[in-house]
Structure formats: structure tokens, C-alpha cells
PDB file of C-alpha atoms in Angstrom:
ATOM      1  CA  UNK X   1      14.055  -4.498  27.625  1.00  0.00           C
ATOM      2  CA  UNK X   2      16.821  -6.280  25.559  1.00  0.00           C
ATOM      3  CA  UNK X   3      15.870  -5.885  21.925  1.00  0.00           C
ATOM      4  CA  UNK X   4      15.808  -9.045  20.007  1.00  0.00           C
ATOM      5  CA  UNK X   5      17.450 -10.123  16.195  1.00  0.00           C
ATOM      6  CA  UNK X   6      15.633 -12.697  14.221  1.00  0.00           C
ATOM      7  CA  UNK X   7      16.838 -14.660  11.532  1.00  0.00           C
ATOM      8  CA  UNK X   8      15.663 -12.892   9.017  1.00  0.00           C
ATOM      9  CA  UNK X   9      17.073  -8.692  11.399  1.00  0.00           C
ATOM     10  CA  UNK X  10      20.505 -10.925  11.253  1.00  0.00           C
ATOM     11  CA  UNK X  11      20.503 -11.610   7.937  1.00  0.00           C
ATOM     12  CA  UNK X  12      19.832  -7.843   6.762  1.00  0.00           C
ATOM     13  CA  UNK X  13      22.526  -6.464   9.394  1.00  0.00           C
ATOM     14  CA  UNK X  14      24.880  -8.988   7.919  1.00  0.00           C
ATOM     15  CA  UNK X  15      24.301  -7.482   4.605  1.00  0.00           C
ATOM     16  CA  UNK X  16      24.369  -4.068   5.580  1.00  0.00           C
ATOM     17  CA  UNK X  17      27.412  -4.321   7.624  1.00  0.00           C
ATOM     18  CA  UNK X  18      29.038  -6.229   4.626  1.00  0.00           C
ATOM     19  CA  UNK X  19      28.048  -3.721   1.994  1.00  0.00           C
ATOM     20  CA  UNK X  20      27.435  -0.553   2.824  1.00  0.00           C
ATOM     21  CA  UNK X  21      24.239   1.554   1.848  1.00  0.00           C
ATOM     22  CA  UNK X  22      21.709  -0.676   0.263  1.00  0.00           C
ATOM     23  CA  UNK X  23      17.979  -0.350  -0.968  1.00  0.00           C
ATOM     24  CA  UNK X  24      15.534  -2.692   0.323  1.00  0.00           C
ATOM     25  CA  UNK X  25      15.269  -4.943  -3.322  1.00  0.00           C
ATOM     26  CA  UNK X  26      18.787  -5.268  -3.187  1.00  0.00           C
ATOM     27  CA  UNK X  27      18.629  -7.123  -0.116  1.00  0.00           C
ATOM     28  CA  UNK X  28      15.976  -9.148  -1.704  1.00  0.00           C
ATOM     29  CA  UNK X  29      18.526 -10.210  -4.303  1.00  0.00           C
ATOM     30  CA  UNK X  30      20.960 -10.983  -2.139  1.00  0.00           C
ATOM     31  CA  UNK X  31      19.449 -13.077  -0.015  1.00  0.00           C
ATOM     32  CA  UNK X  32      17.185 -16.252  -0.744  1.00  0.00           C
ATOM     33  CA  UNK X  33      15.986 -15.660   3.257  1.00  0.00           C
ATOM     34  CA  UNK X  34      14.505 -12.182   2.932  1.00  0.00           C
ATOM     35  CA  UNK X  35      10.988 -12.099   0.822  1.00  0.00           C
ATOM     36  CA  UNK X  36      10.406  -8.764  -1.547  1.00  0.00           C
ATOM     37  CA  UNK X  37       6.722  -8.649   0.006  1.00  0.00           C
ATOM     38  CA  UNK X  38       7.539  -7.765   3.984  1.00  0.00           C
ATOM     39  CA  UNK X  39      10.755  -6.785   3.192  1.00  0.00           C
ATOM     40  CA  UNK X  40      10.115  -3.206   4.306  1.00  0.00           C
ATOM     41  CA  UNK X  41       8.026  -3.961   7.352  1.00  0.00           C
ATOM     42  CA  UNK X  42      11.064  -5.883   8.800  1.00  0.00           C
ATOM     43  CA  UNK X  43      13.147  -2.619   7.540  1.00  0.00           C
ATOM     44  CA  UNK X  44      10.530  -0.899   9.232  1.00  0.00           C
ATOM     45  CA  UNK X  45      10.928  -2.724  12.465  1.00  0.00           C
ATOM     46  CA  UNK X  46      14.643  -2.386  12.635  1.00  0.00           C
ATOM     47  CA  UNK X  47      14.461   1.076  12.251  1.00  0.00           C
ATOM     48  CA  UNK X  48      12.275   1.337  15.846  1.00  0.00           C
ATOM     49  CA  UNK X  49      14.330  -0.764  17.254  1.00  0.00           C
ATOM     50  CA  UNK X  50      17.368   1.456  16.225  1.00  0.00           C
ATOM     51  CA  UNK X  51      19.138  -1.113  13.876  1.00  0.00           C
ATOM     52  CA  UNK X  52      19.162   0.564  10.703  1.00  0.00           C
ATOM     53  CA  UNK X  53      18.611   3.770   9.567  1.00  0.00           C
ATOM     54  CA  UNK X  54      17.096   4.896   6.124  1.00  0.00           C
ATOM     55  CA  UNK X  55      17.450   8.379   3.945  1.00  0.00           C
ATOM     56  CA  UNK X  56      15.220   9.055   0.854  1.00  0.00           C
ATOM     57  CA  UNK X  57      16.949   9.255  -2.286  1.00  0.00           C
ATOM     58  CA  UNK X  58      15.436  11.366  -5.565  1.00  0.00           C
ATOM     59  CA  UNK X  59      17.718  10.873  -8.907  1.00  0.00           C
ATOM     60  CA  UNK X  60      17.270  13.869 -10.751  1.00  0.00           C
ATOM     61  CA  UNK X  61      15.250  13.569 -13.677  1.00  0.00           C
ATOM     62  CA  UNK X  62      14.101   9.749 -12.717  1.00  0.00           C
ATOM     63  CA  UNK X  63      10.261   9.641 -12.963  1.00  0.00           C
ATOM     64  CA  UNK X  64       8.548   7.861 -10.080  1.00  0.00           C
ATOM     65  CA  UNK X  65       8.756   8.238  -5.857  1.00  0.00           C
ATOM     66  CA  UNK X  66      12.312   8.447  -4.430  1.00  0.00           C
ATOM     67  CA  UNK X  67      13.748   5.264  -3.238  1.00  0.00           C
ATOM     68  CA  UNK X  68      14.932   4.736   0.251  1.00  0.00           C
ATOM     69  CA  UNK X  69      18.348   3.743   0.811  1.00  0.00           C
ATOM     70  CA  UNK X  70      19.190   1.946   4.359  1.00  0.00           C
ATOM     71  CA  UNK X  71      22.285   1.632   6.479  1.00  0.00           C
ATOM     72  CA  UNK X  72      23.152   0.192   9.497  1.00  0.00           C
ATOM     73  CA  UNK X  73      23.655   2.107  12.951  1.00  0.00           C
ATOM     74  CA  UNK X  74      26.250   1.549  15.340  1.00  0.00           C
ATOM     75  CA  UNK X  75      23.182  -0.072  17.347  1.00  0.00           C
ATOM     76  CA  UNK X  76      22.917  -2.534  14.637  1.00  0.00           C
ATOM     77  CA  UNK X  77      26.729  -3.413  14.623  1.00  0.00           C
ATOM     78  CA  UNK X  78      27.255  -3.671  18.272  1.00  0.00           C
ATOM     79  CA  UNK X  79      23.665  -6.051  18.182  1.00  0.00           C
ATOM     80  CA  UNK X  80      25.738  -8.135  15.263  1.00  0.00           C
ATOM     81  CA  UNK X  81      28.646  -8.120  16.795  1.00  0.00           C
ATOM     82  CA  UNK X  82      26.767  -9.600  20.893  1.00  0.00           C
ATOM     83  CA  UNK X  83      24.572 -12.232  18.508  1.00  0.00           C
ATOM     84  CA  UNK X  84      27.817 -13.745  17.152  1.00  0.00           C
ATOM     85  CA  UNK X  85      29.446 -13.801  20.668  1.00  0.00           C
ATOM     86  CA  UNK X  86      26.516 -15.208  21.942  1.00  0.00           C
ATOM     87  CA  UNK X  87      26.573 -18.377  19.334  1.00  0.00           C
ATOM     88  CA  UNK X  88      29.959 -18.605  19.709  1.00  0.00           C
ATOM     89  CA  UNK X  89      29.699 -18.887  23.344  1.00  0.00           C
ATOM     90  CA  UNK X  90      26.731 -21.089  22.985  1.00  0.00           C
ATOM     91  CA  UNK X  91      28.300 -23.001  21.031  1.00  0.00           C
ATOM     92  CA  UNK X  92      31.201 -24.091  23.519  1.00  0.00           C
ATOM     93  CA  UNK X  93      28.499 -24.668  25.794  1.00  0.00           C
ATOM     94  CA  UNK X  94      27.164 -27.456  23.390  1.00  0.00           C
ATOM     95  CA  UNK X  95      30.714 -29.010  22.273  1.00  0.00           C
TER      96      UNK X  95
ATOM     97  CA  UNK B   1     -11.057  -6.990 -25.207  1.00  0.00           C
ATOM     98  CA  UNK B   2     -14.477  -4.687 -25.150  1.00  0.00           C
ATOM     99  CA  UNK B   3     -15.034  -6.575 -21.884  1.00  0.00           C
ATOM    100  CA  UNK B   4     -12.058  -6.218 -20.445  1.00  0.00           C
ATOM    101  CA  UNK B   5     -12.051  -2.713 -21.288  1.00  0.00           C
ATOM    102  CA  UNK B   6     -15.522  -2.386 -19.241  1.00  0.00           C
ATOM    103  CA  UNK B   7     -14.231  -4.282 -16.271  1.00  0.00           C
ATOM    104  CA  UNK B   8     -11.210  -2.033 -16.202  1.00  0.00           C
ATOM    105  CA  UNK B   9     -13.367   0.722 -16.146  1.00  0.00           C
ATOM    106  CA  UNK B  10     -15.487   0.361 -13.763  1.00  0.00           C
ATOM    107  CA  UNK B  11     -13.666  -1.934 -11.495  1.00  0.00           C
ATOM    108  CA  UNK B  12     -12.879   1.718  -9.281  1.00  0.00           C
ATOM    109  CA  UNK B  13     -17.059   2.303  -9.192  1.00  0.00           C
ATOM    110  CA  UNK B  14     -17.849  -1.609  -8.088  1.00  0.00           C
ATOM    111  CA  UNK B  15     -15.454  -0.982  -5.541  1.00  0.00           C
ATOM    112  CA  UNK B  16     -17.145   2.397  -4.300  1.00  0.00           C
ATOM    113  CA  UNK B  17     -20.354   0.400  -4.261  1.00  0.00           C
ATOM    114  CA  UNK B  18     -19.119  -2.136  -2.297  1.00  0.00           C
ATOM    115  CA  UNK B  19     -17.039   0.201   0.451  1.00  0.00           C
ATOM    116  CA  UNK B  20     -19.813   2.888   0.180  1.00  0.00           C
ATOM    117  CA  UNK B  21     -22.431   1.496   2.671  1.00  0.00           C
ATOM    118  CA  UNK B  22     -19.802   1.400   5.342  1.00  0.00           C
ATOM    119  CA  UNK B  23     -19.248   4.900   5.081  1.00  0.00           C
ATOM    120  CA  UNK B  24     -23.015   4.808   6.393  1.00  0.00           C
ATOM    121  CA  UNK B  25     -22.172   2.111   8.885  1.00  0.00           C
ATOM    122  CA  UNK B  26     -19.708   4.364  10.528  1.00  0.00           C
ATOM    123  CA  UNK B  27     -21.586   7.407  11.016  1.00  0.00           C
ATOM    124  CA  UNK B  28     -24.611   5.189  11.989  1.00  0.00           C
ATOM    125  CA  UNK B  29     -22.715   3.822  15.115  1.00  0.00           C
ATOM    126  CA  UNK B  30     -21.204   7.379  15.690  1.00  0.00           C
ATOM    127  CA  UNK B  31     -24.777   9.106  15.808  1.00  0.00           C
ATOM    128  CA  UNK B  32     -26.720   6.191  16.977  1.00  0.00           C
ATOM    129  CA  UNK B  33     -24.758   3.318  18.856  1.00  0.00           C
ATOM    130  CA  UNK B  34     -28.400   1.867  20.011  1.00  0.00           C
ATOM    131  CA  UNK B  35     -29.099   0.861  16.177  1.00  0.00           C
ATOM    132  CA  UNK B  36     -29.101  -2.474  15.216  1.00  0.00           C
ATOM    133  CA  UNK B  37     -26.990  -3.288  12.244  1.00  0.00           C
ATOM    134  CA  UNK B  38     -28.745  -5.099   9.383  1.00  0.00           C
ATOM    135  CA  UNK B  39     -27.092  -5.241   6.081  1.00  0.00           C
ATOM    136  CA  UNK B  40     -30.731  -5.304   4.279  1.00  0.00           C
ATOM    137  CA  UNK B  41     -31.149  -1.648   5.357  1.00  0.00           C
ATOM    138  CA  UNK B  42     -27.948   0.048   4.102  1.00  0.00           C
ATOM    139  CA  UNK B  43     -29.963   2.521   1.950  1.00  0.00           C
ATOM    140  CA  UNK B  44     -32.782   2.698   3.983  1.00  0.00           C
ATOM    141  CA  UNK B  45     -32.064   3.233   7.665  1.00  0.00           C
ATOM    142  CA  UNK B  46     -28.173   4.857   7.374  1.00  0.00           C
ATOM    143  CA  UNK B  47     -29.332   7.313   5.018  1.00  0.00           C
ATOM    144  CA  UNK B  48     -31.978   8.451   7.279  1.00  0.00           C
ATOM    145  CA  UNK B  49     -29.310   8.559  10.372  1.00  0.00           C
ATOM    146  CA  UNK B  50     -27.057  10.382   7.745  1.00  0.00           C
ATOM    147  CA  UNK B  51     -30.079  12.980   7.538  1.00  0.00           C
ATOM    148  CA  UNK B  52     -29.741  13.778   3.947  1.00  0.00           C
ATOM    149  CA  UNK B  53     -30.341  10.564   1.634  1.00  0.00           C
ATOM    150  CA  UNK B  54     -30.712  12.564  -1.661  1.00  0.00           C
ATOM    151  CA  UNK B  55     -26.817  13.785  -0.667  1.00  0.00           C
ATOM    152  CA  UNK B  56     -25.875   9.925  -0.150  1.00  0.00           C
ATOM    153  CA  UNK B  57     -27.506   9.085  -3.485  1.00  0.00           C
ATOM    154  CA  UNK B  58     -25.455  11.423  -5.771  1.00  0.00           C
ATOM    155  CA  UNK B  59     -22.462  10.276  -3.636  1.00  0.00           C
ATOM    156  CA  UNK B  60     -23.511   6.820  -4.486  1.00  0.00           C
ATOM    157  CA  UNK B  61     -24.117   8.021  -8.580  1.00  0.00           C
ATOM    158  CA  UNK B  62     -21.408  10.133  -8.933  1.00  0.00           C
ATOM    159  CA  UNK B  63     -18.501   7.922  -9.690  1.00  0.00           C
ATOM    160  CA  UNK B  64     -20.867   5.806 -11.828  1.00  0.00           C
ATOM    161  CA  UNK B  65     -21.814   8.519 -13.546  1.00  0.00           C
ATOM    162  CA  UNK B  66     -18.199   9.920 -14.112  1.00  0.00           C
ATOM    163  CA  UNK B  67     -17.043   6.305 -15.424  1.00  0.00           C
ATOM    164  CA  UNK B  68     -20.236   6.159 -17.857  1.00  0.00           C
ATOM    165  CA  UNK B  69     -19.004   9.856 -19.253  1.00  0.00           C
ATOM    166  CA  UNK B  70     -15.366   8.494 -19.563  1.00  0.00           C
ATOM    167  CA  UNK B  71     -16.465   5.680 -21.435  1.00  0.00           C
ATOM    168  CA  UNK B  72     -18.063   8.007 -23.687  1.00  0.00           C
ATOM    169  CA  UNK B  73     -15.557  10.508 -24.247  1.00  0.00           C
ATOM    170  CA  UNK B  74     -13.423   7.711 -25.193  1.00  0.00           C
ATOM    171  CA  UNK B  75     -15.465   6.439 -27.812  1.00  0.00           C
ATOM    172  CA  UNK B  76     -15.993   9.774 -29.220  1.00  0.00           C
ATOM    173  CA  UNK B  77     -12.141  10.663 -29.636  1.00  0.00           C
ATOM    174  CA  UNK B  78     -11.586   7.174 -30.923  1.00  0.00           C
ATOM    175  CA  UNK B  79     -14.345   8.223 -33.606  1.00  0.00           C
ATOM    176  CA  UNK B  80     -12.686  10.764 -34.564  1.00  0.00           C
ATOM    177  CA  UNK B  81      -9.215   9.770 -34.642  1.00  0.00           C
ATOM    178  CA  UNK B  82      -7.981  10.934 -31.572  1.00  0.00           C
ATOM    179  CA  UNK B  83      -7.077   7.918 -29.429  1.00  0.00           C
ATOM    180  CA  UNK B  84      -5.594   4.712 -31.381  1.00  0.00           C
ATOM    181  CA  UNK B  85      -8.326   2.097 -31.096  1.00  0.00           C
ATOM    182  CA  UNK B  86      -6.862  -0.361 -28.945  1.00  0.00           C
ATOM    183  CA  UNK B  87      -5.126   0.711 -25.268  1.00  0.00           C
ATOM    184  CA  UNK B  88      -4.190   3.687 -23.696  1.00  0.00           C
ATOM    185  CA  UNK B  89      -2.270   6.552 -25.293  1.00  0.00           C
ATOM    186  CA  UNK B  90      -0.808   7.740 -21.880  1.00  0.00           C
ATOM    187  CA  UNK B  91      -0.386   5.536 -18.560  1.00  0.00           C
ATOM    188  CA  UNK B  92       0.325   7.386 -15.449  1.00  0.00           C
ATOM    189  CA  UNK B  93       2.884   6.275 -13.200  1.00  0.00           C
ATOM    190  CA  UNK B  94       1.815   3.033 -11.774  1.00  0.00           C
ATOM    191  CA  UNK B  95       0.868   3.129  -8.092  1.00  0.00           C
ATOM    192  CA  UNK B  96       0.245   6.594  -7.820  1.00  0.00           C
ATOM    193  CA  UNK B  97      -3.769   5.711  -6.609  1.00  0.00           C
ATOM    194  CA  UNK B  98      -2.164   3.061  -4.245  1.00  0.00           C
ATOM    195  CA  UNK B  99       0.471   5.846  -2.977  1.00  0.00           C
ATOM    196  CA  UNK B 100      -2.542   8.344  -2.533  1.00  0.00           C
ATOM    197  CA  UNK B 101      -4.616   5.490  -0.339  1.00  0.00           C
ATOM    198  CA  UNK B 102      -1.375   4.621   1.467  1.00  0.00           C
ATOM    199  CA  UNK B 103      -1.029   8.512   2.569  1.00  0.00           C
ATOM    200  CA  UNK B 104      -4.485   8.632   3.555  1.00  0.00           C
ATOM    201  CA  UNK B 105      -4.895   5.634   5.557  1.00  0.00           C
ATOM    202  CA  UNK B 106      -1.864   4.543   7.380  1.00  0.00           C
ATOM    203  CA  UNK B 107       0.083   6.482   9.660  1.00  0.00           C
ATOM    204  CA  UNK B 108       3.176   8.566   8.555  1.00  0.00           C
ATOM    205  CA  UNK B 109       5.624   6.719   9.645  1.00  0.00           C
ATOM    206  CA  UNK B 110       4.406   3.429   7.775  1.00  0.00           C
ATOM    207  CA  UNK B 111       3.723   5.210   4.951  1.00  0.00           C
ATOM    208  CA  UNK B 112       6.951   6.907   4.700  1.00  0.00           C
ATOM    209  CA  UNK B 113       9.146   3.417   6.046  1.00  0.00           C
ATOM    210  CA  UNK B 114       6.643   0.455   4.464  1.00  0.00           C
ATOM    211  CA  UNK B 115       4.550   0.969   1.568  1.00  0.00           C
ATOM    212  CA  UNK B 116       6.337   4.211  -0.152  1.00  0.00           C
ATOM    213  CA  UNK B 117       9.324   2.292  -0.408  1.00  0.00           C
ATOM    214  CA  UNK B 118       7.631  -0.420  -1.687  1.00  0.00           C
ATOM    215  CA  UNK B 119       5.541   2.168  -4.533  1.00  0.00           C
ATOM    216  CA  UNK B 120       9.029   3.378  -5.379  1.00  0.00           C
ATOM    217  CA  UNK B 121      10.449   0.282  -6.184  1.00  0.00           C
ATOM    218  CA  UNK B 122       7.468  -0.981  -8.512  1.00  0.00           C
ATOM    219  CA  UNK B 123       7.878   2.408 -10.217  1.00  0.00           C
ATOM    220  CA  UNK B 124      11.696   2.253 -10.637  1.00  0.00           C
ATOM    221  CA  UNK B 125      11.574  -1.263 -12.053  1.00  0.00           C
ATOM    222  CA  UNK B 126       8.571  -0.555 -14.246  1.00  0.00           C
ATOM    223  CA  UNK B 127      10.080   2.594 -15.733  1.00  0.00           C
ATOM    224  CA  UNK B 128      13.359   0.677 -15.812  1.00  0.00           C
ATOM    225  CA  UNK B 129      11.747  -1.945 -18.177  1.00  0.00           C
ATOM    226  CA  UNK B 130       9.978   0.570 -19.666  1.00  0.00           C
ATOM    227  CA  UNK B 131      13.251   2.285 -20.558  1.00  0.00           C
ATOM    228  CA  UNK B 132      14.755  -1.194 -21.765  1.00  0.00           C
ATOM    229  CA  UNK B 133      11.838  -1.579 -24.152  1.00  0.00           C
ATOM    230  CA  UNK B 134      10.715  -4.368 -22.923  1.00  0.00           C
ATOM    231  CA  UNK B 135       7.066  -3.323 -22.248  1.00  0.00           C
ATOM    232  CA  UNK B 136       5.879  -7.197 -21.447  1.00  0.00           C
ATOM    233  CA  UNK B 137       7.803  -7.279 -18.394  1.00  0.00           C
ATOM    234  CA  UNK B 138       6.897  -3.634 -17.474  1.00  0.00           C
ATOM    235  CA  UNK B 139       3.308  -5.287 -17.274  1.00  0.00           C
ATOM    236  CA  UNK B 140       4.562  -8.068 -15.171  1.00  0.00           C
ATOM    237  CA  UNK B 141       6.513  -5.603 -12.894  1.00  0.00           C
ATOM    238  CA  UNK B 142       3.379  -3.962 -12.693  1.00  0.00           C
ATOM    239  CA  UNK B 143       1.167  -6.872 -11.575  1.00  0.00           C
ATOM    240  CA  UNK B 144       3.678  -8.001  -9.110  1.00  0.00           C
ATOM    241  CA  UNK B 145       4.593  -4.834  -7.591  1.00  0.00           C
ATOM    242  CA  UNK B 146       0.699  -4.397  -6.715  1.00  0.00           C
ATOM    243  CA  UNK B 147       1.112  -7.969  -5.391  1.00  0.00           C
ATOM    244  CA  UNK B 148       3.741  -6.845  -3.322  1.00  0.00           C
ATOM    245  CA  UNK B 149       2.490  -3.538  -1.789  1.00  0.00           C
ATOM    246  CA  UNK B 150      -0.652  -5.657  -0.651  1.00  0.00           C
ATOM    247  CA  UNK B 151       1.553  -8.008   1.057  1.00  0.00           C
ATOM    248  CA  UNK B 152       3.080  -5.301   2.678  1.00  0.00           C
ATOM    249  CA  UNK B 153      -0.028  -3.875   3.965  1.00  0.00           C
ATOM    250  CA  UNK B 154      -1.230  -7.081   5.419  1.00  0.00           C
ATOM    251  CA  UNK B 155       1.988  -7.703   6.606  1.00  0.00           C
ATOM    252  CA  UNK B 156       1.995  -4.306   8.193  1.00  0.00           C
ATOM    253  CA  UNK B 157      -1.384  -3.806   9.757  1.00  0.00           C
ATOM    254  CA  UNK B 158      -0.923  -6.217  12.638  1.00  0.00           C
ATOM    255  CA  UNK B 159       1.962  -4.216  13.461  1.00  0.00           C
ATOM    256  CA  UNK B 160       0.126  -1.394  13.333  1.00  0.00           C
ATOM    257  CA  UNK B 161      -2.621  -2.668  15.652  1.00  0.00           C
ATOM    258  CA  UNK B 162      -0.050  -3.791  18.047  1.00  0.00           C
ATOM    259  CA  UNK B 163       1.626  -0.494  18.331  1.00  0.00           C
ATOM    260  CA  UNK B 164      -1.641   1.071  18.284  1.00  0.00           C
ATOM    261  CA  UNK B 165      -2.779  -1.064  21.503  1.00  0.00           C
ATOM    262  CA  UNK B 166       0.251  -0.428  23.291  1.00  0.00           C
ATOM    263  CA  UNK B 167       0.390   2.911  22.977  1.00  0.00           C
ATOM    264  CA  UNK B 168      -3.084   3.430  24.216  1.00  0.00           C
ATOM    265  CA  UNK B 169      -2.399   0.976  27.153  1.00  0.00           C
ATOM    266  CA  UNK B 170       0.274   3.478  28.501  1.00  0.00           C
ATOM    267  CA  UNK B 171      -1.777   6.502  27.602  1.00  0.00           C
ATOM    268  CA  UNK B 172      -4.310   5.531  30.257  1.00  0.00           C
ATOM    269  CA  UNK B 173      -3.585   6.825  33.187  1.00  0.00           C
TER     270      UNK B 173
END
């Protein structure tokens, strides 16, 4: 089965693949599109699907749980990169 | 505030109260499918299925009991000087009882992928304001972080379901 990229999986890849390493409230800041309360369930999601991949980190001395950092897979990239052909093609279908 | 204070308290023990009977409701249909459910008969007929209904009753007291001491305790130390008279000398990290329920109810993986990240973030912005002084909007961090992890769980448990059904779908053989 052909995985599928919603708006909100193309809008985290985008980010990813445009910044590196990111933690999941940084994507909330960067984007108006992505919502700090299901955030990490759509993380979560990608992360089955094989999109993204995620490593816990601990700061030493920083009180509190250890924050996880994501980063897209080449799974993720090559998705990106057959979405855009796909609306590029689709659009020259339209025009 | 003396209100407050009492509602903060023993919010935990009102929620035992209310989760408690369906403790008995579970182990009811476990040992007895055949019996009918009524909600009038919580303390009546699933204590007797649970076999022991002294047992359920301390269950039922114990947190109550525990809160009433606390409240006590507190009052004497504030007597004597030992606790300022208005809030709490010490907080604990925020979260931690949510991370603890988290671990013990969801699966691994959506603890470790959905709702720890999401505990880890209210505590690194809550410390972060702490830090900053700005203990106003470490209360607000606070209140929305909670806000958050809850959407995340009811964001997450259809998800859960889903991969729960499927997975027993292609377990049958």
C-alpha cells in the first residue's frame, strides 16, 4: 500500500527537510498549519509510516523529561520529493 | 483561598471516588458476565463479587484518609512556623503524575512518541519561565501544557483503537 502525505505530514517534511533536526514545538512555531496539541500524534504517525525519525535528547543538568528531537528519513525526502512531482504534473494536467 | 486550597486537595480523592466503582465494574464482568449492571448497587453487589468488601472499603477510605492527614500536617507546620502561610514551599516538576498515568496506561510506543514528548515540553518551558523569573507565565505554561497533553491523548486514543483493531484482525487466524 502507497503511504499517503497530508497537508499538515507535508508541511512538517518541508520543515524538516529545510532545517535540519527540530523538536516538535519548534515546528509549532514555525508553522501557523501545525497545532501544539496533536502535534506529536502526527509526529507519531510519520514515524510508522517511516517519514521521520526521532532520538531523545537529555541536557545535562536540565531538570524535567528529555525532549525528543526529530529528523527526516530518506523515506520522508523521496515522499517530498514524488508529492511535488505529482502537483507539478497535476498541475500541467489542469493548465 | 481556604477553598481553593480544599478543592486542590482533594480534587485527586473526588476523582478516586468517582473512577473507584469501575474498578468493581471490571472485575464484576470478569467473574460474573451474567450480572446485570446497575449503578445503584456499586457498593453493594461488586463488593460482594469482589469477595472481600471490608478490603474495598479501606481502598475506598484510604486516599481520603491520607488527604485529611495532609491537610493536617500542613496546618500544624504552618503553626509552628514551618511552611509560609500562603502556597507551597516546594512544587514538583509539573506533569510528573500525568507522566506516571501516561506510562501506565498507554502503550510504549505512544508513551515514548506522543505524550512524553509532550510532558517534556510543558516541563522545559515551565522551568524555562521559571528560570526567567517570570513565575506568572510558568503558571500559564502550566495550565496549558495540561491542556495540551489532554489533547494529545484524545487525539491519540482513536489511533490507538484503530491500530489495536487491526492488529487483532490479522492475529486471527
Amino acid at each position: 500500500m502507497v503511504p499517503r502525505l497530508s497537508p499538515k505530514e507535508a508541511e512538517i517534511l518541508r520543515l524538516l527537510i529545510a532545517n535540519g533536526d527540530m523538536y516538535g514545538l519548534e515546528l509549532v512555531a514555525a508553522s501557523p498549519l501545525l497545532k501544539a496539541g496533536t502535534i506529536y500524534v502526527t509526529l507519531g504517525r510519520m514515524a510508522d509510516k517511516g517519514f521521520v525519525e526521532s532520538r531523545t535528547e537529555k541536557v545535562d543538568g536540565a531538570p524535567g523529561l528529555p525532549r525528543r528531537l526529530f529528523k527526516v528519513t530518506g523515506a520522508g525526502v523521496r515522499m517530498m520529493k514524488a508529492q511535488a512531482a505529482a502537483a507539478m504534473a497535476f498541475g500541467e494536467v489542469l493548465a | 483561598m481556604t477553598a481553593w486550597r480544599i478543592v486542590r486537595f482533594f480534587t485527586p480523592s473526588l476523582v478516586w471516588l468517582v473512577l473507584y466503582p469501575f474498578t468493581f465494574r471490571i472485575y464484576a464482568a470478569y467473574r460474573q458476565p451474567e450480572l446485570p449492571f446497575r449503578w445503584e448497587r456499586y457498593f453493594t453487589d461488586y463488593t460482594w463479587v469482589t469477595g472481600n468488601p471490608y478490603l474495598q472499603m479501606m481502598l475506598l477510605l484510604v486516599p481520603v484518609a491520607y488527604y485529611l492527614t495532609m491537610l493536617q500536617v500542613d496546618a500544624v507546620r504552618r503553626r509552628h512556623g514551618a511552611l509560609p502561610h500562603r502556597g507551597r514551599l516546594m512544587a514538583g516538576r509539573p506533569g510528573s503524575r500525568l507522566d506516571a498515568f501516561a506510562e501506565f496506561v498507554f502503550s510504549r510506543r505512544t508513551y515514548e512518541f506522543v505524550l512524553q514528548p509532550a510532558l517534556a515540553d510543558l516541563q522545559h518551558e515551565y522551568f524555562e519561565a521559571l528560570s526567567a523569573g517570570r513565575t506568572r507565565k510558568a503558571q500559564w505554561v502550566r495550565l496549558r501544557g495540561y491542556v495540551r497533553f489532554w489533547s494529545h491523548v484524545v487525539a491519540q486514543v482513536p489511533v490507538s483503537v484503530l491500530r489495536a483493531a487491526v492488529k487483532l484482525w490479522f492475529s486471527i487466524p
